[in-house]
Coordinates of N, CA and C and ligand atoms in Angstrom, one line a residue:
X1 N 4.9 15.0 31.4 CA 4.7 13.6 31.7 C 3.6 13.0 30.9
X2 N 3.5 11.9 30.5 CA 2.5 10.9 29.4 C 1.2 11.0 30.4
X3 N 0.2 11.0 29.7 CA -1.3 10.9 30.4 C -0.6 9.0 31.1
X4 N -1.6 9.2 31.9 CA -1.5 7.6 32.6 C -2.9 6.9 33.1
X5 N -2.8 5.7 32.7 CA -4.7 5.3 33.1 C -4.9 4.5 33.3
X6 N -6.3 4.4 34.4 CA -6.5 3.7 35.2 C -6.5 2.2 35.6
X7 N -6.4 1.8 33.7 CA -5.7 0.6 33.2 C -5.4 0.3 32.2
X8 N -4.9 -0.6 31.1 CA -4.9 -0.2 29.9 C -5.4 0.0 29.2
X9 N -5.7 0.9 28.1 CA -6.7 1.3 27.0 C -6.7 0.2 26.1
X10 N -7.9 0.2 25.5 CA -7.8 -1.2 24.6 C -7.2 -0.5 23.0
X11 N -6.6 -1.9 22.7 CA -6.1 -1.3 21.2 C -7.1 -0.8 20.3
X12 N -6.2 -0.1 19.6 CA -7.0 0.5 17.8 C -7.2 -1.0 17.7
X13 N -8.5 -0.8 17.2 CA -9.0 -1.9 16.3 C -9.0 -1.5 15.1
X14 N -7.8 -2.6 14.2 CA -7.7 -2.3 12.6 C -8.2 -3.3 11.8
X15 N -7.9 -2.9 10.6 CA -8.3 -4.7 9.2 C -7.4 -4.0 8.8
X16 N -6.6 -5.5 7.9 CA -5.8 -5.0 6.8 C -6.2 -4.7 5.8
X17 N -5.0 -4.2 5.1 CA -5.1 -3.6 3.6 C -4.4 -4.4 2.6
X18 N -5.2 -5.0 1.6 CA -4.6 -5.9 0.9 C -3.4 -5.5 -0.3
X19 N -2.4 -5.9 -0.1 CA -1.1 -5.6 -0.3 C -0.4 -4.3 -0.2
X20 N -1.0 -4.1 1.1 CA -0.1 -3.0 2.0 C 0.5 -3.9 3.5
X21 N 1.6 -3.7 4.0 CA 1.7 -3.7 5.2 C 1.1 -2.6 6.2
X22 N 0.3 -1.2 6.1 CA 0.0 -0.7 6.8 C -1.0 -1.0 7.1
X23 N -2.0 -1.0 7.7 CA -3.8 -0.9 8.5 C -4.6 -0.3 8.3
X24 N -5.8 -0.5 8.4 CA -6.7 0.4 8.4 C -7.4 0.7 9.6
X25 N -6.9 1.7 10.1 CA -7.4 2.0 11.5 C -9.1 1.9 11.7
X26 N -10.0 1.7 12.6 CA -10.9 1.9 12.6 C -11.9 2.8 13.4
X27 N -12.8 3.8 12.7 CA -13.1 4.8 13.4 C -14.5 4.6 14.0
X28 N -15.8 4.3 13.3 CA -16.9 3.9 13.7 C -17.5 2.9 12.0
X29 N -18.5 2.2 12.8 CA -18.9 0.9 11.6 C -20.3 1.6 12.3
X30 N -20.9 2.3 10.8 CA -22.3 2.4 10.4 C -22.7 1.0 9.2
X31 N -24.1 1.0 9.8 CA -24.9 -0.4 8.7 C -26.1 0.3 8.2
X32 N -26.4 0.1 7.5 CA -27.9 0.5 6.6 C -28.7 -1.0 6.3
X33 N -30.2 -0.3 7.1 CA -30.8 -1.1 6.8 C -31.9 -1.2 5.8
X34 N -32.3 -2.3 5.3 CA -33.2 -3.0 4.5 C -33.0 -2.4 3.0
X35 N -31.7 -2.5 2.3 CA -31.1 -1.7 1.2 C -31.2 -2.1 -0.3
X36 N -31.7 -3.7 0.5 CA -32.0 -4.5 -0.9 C -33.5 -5.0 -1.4
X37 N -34.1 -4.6 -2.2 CA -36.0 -4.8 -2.2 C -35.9 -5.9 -1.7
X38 N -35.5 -6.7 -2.5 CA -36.1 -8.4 -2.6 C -36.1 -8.8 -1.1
X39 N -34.8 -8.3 0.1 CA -34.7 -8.4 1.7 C -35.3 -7.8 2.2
X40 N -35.9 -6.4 2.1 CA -37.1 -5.4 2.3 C -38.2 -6.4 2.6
X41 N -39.2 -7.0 1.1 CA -39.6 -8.0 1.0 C -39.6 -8.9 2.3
X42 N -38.3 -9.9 2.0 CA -38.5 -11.2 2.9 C -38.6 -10.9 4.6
X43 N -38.5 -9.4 5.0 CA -38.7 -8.5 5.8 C -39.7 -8.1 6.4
X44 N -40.8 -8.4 5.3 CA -41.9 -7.7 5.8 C -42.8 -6.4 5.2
X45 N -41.1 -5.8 4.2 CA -41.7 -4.4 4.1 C -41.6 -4.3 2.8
X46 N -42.1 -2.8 1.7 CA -42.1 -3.0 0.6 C -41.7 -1.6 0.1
X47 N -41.4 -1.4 -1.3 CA -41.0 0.0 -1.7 C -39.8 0.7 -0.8
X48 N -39.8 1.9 -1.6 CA -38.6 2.6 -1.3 C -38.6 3.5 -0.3
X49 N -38.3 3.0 1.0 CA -38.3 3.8 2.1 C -36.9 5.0 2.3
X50 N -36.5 6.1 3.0 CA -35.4 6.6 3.3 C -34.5 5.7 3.5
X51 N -33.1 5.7 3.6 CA -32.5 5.0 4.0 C -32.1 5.1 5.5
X52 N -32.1 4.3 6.4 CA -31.8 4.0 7.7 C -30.6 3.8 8.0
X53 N -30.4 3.7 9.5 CA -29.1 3.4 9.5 C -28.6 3.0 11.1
X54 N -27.9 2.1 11.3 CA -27.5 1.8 13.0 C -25.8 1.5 13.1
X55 N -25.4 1.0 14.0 CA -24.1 1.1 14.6 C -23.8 0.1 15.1
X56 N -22.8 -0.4 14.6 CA -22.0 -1.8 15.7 C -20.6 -1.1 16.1
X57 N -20.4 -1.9 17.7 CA -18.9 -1.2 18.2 C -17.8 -1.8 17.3
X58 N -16.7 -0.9 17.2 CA -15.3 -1.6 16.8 C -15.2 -2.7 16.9
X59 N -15.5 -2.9 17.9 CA -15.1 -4.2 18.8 C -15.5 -5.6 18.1
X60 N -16.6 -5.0 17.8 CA -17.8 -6.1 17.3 C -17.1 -6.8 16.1
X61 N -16.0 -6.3 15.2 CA -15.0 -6.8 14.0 C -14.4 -8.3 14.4
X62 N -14.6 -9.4 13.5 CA -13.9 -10.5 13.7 C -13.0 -10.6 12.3
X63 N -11.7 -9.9 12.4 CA -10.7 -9.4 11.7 C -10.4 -11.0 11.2
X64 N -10.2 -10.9 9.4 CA -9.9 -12.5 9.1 C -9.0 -11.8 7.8
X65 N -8.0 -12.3 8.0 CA -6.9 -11.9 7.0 C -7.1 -12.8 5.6
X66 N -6.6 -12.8 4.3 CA -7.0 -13.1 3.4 C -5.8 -15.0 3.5
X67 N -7.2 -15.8 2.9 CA -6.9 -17.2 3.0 C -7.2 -17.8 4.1
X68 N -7.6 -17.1 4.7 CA -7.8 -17.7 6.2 C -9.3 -17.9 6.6
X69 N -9.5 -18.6 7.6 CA -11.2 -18.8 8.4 C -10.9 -18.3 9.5
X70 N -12.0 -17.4 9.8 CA -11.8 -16.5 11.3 C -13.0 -17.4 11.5
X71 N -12.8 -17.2 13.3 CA -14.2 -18.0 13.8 C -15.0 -16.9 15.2
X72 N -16.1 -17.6 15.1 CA -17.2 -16.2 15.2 C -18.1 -17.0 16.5
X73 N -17.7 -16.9 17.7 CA -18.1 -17.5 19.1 C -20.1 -17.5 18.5
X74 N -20.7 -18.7 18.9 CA -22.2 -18.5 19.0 C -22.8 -17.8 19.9
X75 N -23.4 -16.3 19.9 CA -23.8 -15.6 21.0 C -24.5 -15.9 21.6
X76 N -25.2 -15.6 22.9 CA -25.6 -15.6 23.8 C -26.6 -15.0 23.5
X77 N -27.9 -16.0 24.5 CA -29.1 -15.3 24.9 C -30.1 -15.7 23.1
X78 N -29.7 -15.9 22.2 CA -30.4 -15.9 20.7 C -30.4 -17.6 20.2
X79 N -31.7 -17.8 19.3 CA -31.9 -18.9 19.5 C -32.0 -19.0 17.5
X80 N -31.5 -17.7 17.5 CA -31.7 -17.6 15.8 C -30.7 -16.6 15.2
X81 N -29.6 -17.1 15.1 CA -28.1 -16.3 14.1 C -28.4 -16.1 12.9
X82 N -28.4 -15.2 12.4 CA -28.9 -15.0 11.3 C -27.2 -14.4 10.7
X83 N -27.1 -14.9 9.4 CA -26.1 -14.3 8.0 C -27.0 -12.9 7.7
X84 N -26.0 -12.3 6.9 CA -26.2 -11.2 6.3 C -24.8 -11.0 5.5
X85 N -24.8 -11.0 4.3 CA -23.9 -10.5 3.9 C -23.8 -9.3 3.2
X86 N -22.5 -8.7 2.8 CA -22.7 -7.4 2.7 C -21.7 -7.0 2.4
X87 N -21.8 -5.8 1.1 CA -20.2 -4.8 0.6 C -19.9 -4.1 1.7
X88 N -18.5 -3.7 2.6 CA -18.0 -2.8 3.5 C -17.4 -1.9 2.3
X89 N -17.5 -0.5 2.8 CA -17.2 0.7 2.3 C -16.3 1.5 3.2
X90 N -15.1 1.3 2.8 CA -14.1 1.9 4.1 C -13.9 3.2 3.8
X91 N -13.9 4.1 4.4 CA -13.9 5.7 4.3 C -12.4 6.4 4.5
X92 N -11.7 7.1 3.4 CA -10.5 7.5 3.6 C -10.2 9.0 4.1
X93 N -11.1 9.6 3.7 CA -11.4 11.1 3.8 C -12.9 11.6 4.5
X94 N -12.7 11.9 5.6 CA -13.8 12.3 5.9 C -14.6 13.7 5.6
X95 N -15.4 13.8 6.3 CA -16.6 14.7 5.9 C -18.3 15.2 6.3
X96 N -18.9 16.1 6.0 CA -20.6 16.2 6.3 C -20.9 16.5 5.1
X97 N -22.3 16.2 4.8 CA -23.1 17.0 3.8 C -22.5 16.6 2.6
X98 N -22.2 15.6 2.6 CA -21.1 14.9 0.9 C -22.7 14.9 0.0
X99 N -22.2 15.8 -0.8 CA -23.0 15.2 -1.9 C -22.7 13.7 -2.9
X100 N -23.7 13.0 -3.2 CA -23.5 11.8 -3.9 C -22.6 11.9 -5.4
X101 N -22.7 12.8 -5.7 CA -21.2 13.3 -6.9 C -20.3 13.6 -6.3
X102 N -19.6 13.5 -5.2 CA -18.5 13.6 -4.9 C -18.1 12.5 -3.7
X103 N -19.0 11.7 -3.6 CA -18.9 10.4 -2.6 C -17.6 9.5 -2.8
X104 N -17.6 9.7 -4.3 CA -16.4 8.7 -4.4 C -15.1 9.2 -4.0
X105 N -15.0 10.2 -3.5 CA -13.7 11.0 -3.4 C -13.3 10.5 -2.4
X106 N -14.7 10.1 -1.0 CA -14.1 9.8 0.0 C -13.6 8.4 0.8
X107 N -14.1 7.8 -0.5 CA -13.9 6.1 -0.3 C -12.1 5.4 -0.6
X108 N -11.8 4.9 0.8 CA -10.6 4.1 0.6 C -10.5 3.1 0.1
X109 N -11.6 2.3 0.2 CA -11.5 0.8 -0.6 C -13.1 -0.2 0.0
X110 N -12.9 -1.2 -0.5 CA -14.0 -2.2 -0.2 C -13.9 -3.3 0.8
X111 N -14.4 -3.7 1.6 CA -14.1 -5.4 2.0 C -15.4 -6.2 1.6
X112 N -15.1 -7.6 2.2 CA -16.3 -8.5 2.3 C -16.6 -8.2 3.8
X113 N -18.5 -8.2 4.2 CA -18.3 -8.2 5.5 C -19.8 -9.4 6.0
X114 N -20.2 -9.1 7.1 CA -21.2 -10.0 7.8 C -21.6 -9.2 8.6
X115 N -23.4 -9.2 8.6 CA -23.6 -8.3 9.6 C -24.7 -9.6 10.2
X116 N -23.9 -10.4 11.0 CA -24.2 -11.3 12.4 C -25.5 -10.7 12.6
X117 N -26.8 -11.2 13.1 CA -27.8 -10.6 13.6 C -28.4 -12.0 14.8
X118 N -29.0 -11.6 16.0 CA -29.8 -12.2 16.5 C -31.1 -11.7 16.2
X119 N -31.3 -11.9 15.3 CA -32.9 -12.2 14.4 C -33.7 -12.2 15.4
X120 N -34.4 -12.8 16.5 CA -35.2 -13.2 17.8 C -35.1 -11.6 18.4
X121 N -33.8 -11.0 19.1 CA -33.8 -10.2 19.9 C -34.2 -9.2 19.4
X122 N -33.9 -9.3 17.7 CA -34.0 -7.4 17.1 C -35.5 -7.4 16.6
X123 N -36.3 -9.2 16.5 CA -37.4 -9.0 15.9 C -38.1 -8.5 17.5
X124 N -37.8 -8.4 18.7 CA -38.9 -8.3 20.1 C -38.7 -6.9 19.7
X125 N -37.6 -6.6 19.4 CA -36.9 -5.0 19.8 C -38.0 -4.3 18.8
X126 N -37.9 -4.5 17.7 CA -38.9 -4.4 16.9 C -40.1 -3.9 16.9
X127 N -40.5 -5.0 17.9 CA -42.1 -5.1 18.1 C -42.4 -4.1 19.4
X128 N -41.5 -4.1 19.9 CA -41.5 -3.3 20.8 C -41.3 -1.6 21.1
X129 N -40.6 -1.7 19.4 CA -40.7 0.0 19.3 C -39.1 0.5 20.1
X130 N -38.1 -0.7 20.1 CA -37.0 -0.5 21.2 C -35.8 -0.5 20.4
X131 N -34.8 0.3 20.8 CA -33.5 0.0 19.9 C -32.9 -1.2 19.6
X132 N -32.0 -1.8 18.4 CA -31.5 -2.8 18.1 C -30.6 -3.3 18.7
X133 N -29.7 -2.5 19.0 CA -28.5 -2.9 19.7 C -28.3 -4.3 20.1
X134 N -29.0 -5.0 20.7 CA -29.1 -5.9 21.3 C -28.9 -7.3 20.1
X135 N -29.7 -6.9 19.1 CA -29.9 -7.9 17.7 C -28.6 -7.3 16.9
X136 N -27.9 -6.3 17.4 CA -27.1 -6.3 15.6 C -25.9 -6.0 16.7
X137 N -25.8 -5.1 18.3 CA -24.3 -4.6 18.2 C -23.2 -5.6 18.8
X138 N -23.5 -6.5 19.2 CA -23.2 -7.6 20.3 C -21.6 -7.9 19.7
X139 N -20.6 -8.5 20.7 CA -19.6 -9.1 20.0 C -19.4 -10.2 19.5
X140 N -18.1 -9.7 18.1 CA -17.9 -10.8 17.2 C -19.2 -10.9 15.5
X141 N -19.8 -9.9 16.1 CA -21.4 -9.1 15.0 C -21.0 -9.0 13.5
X142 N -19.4 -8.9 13.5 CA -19.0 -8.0 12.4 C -17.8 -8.5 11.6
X143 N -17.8 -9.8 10.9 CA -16.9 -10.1 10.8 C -16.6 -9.6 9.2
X144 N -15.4 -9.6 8.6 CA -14.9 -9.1 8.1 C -13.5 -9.0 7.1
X145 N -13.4 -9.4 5.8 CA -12.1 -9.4 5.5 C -10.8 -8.3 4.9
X146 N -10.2 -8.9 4.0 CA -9.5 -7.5 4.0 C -9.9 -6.2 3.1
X147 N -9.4 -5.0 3.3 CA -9.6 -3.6 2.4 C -9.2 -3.8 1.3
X148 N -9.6 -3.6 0.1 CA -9.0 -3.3 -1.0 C -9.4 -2.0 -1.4
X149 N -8.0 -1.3 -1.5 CA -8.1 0.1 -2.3 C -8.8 -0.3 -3.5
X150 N -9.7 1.8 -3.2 CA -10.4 1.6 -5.0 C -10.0 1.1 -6.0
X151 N -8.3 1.5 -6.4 CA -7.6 1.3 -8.0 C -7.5 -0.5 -8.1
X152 N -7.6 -1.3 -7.0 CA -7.4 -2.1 -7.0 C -8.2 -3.3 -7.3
X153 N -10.0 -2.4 -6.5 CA -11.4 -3.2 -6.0 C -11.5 -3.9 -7.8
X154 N -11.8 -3.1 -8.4 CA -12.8 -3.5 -9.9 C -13.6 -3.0 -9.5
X155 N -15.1 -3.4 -10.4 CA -16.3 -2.4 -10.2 C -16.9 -3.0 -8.7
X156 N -16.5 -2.8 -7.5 CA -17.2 -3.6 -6.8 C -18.4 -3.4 -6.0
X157 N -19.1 -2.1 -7.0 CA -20.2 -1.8 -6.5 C -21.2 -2.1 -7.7
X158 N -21.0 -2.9 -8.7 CA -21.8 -3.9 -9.2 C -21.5 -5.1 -9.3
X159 N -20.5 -5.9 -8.5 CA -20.4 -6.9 -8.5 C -21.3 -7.5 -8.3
X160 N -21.3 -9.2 -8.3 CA -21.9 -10.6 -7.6 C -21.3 -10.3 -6.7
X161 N -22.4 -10.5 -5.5 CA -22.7 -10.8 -4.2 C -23.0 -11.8 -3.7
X162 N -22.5 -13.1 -2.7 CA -22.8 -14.3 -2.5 C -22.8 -15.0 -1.0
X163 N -23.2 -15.4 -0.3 CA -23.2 -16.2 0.3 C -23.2 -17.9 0.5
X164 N -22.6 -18.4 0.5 CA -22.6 -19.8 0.8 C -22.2 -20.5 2.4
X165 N -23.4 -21.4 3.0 CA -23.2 -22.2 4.3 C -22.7 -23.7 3.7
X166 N -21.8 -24.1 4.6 CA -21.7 -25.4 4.5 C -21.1 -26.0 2.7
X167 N -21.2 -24.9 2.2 CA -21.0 -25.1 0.4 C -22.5 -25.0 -0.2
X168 N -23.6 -24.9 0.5 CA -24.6 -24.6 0.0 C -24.8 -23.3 -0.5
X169 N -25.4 -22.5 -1.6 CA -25.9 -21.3 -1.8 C -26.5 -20.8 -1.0
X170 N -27.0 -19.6 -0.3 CA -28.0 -19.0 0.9 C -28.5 -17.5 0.4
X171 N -27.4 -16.8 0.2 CA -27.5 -15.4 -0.8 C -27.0 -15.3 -1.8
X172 N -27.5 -14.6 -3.2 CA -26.7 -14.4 -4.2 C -27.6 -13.4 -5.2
X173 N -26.9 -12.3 -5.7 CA -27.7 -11.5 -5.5 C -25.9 -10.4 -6.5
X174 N -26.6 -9.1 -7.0 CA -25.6 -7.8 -7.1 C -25.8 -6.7 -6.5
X175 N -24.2 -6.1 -6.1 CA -24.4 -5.0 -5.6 C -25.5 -4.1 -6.0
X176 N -25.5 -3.8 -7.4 CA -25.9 -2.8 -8.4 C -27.6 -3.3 -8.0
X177 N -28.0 -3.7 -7.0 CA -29.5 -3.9 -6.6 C -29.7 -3.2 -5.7
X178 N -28.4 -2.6 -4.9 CA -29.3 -1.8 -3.5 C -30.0 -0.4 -4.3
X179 N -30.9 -0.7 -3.0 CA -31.9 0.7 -3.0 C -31.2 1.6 -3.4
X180 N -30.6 2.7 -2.1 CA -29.5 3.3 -2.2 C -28.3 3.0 -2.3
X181 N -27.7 3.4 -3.4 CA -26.4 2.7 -3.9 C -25.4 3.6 -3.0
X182 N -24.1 3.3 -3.2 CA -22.7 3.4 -2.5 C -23.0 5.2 -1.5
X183 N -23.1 5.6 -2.8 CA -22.4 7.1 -3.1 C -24.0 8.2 -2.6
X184 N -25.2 7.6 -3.0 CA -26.6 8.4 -2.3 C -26.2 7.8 -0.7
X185 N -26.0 6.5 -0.2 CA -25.8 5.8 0.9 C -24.8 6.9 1.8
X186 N -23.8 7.5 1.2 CA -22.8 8.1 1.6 C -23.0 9.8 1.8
X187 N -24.3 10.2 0.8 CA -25.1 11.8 1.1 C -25.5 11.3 2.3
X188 N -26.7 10.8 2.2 CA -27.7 10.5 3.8 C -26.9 10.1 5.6
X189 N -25.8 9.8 4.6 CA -25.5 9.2 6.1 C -24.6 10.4 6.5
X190 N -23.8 11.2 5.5 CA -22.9 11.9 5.7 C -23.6 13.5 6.3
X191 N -25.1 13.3 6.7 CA -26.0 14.7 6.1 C -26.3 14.3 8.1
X192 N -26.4 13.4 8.3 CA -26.1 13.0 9.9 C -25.5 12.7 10.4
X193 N -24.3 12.5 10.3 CA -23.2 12.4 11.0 C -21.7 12.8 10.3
X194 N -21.1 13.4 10.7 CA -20.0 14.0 9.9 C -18.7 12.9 10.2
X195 N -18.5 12.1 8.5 CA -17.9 11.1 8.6 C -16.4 11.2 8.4
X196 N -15.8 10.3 9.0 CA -14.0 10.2 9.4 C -13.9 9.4 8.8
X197 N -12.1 9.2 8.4 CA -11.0 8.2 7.6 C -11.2 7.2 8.9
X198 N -11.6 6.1 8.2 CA -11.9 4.8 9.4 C -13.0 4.8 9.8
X199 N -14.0 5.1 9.1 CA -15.3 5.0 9.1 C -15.4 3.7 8.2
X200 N -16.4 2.8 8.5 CA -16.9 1.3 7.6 C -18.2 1.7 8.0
X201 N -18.7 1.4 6.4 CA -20.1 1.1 5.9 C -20.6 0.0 5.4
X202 N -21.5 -0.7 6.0 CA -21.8 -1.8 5.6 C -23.2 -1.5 4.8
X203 N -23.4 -2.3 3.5 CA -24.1 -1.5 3.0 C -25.6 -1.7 2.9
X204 N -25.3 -3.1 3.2 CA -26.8 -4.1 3.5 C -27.1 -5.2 2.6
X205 N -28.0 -5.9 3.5 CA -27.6 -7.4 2.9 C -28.7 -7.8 1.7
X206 N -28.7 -8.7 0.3 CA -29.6 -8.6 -0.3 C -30.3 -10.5 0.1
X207 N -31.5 -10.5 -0.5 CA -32.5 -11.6 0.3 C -31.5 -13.0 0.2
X208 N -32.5 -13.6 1.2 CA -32.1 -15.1 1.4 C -31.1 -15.3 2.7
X209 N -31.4 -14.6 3.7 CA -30.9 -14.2 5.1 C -31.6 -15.2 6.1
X210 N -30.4 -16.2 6.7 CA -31.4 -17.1 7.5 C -30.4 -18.0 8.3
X211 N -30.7 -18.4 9.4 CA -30.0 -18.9 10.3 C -29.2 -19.8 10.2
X212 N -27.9 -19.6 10.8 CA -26.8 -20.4 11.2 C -26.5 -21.3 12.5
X213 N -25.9 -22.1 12.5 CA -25.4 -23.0 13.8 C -24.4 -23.1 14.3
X214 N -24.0 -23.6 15.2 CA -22.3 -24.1 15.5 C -21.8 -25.0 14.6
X215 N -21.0 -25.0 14.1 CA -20.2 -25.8 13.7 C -20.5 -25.5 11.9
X216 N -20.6 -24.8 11.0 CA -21.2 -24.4 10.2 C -20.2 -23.3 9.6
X217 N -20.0 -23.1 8.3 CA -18.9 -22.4 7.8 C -19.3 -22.0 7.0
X218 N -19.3 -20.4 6.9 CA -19.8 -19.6 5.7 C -18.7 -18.7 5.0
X219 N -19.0 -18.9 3.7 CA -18.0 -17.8 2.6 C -18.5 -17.3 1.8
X220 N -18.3 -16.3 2.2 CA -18.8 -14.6 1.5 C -17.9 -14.2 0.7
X221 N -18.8 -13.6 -0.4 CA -18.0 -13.5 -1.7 C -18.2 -12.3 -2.2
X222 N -17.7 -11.2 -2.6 CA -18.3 -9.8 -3.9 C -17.1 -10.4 -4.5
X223 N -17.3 -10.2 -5.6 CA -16.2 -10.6 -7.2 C -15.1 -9.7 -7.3
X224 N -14.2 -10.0 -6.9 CA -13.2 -9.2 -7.2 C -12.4 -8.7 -5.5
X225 N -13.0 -8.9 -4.7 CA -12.6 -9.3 -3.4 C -12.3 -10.2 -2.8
X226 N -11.2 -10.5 -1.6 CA -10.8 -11.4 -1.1 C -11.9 -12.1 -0.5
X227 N -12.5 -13.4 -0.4 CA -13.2 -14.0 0.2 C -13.4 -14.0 1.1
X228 N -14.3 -14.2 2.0 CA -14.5 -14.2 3.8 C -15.0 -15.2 4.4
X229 N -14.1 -16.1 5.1 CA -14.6 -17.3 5.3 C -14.6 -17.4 6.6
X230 N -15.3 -17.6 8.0 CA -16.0 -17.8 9.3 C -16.8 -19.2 9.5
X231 N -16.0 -19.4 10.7 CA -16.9 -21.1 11.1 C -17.3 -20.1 12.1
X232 N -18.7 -20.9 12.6 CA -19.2 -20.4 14.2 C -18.8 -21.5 15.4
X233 N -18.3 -21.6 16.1 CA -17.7 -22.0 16.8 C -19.1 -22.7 18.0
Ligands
MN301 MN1 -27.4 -5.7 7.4

């Protein structure tokens, strides 16, 4: 007889794959932080530290299919939304202990993403020596467009990287500037946790990160990827 439960399970949380009808299931979304100097910098901090790293739930995904504006509820409790934009690294092949010469093996493809921050709660959390969760894992955190397989992406780990509010510029910036790039990003993290197909990496955002409002629409760009475009509601 079928397992039976206590109520319904919530769905796989997927994103599409751009010109597949199949999904990309999702297994956990790691973020790295402070990956870009110049945001290091506007941060506070300087030089080349390890690379870090935290976690947003599945859940946290505001799935936006390509052509389209997904919209992204204004959260709770935060008086300062902060953008971030950012390369997603979707994981096809999992793994531990990946060396950075063989990183690429395990990558399914790219998206555009947004790593949503309540800027206010993660700067107390901060000061306080306390986990983030509260500033980065919240829902709706994680918004998101579609996968593009590698043969597909272009170089999209040195692409232009961009952000625009309202049609104003906010970020703009190249991949080819993180600290740790794709593939070291994918040793360190893989050397702590042994990574799955449906694994997303977000890879970190580069400067010029700063608050949003209601009613306000931002489109996120890497070159050669579908656009990502979110009003806040
Ligand atoms: Mn980030």
């Amino acid at each position: 007889m079928a397992s039976e439960f206590v109520f319904a399970p919530p769905a796989t949380v997927s994103v599409p794959v751009a010109g597949h009808a199949a999904r990309f299931p999702v297994h956990r979304i790691y973020c790295v932080g402070r990956n870009y100097e110049d945001h290091a910098k506007e941060m506070g901090f300087t030089g080349r530290e390890p690379p870090f790293f935290f976690m947003k739930p599945t859940d946290a995904l505001v799935v936006v299919d390509e052509g389209q504006t997904g919209t992204m509820a204004y959260p709770s409790l935060t008086k300062n939304l902060h953008h971030e934009i950012e390369l997603v690294v979707a994981i096809g092949t999992g793994g531990k202990n990946i060396l950075a010469a063989d990183a690429h093996k395990h990558i399914y493809g790219y998206a555009v993403g947004l790593d949503m921050t309540r800027r206010d709660l993660q700067g107390e959390m901060k000061k306080q020596g306390r986990p983030w969760d509260i500033g980065k894992g919240f829902e709706q955190s994680a918004p998101i467009g579609p996968i593009v397989p590698v043969a597909q992406a272009g170089d999209a780990e040195n692409a232009e990287i961009s952000l625009q509010v309202n049609g104003t510029d906010r970020q703009r910036s190249t991949v080819s500037k993180l600290i740790w790039n794709v593939a070291e990003t994918i040793e360190h993290l893989s050397a702590a946790w042994e990574l799955q197909p449906g694994d997303l990496i977000y890879s970190g955002t580069p400067e010029g990160v700063a608050a949003v409002v209601s009613g306000d629409t931002l489109v996120g760009a890497v070159a050669g990827l579908p656009t990502l475009t979110v009003k806040i509601a």
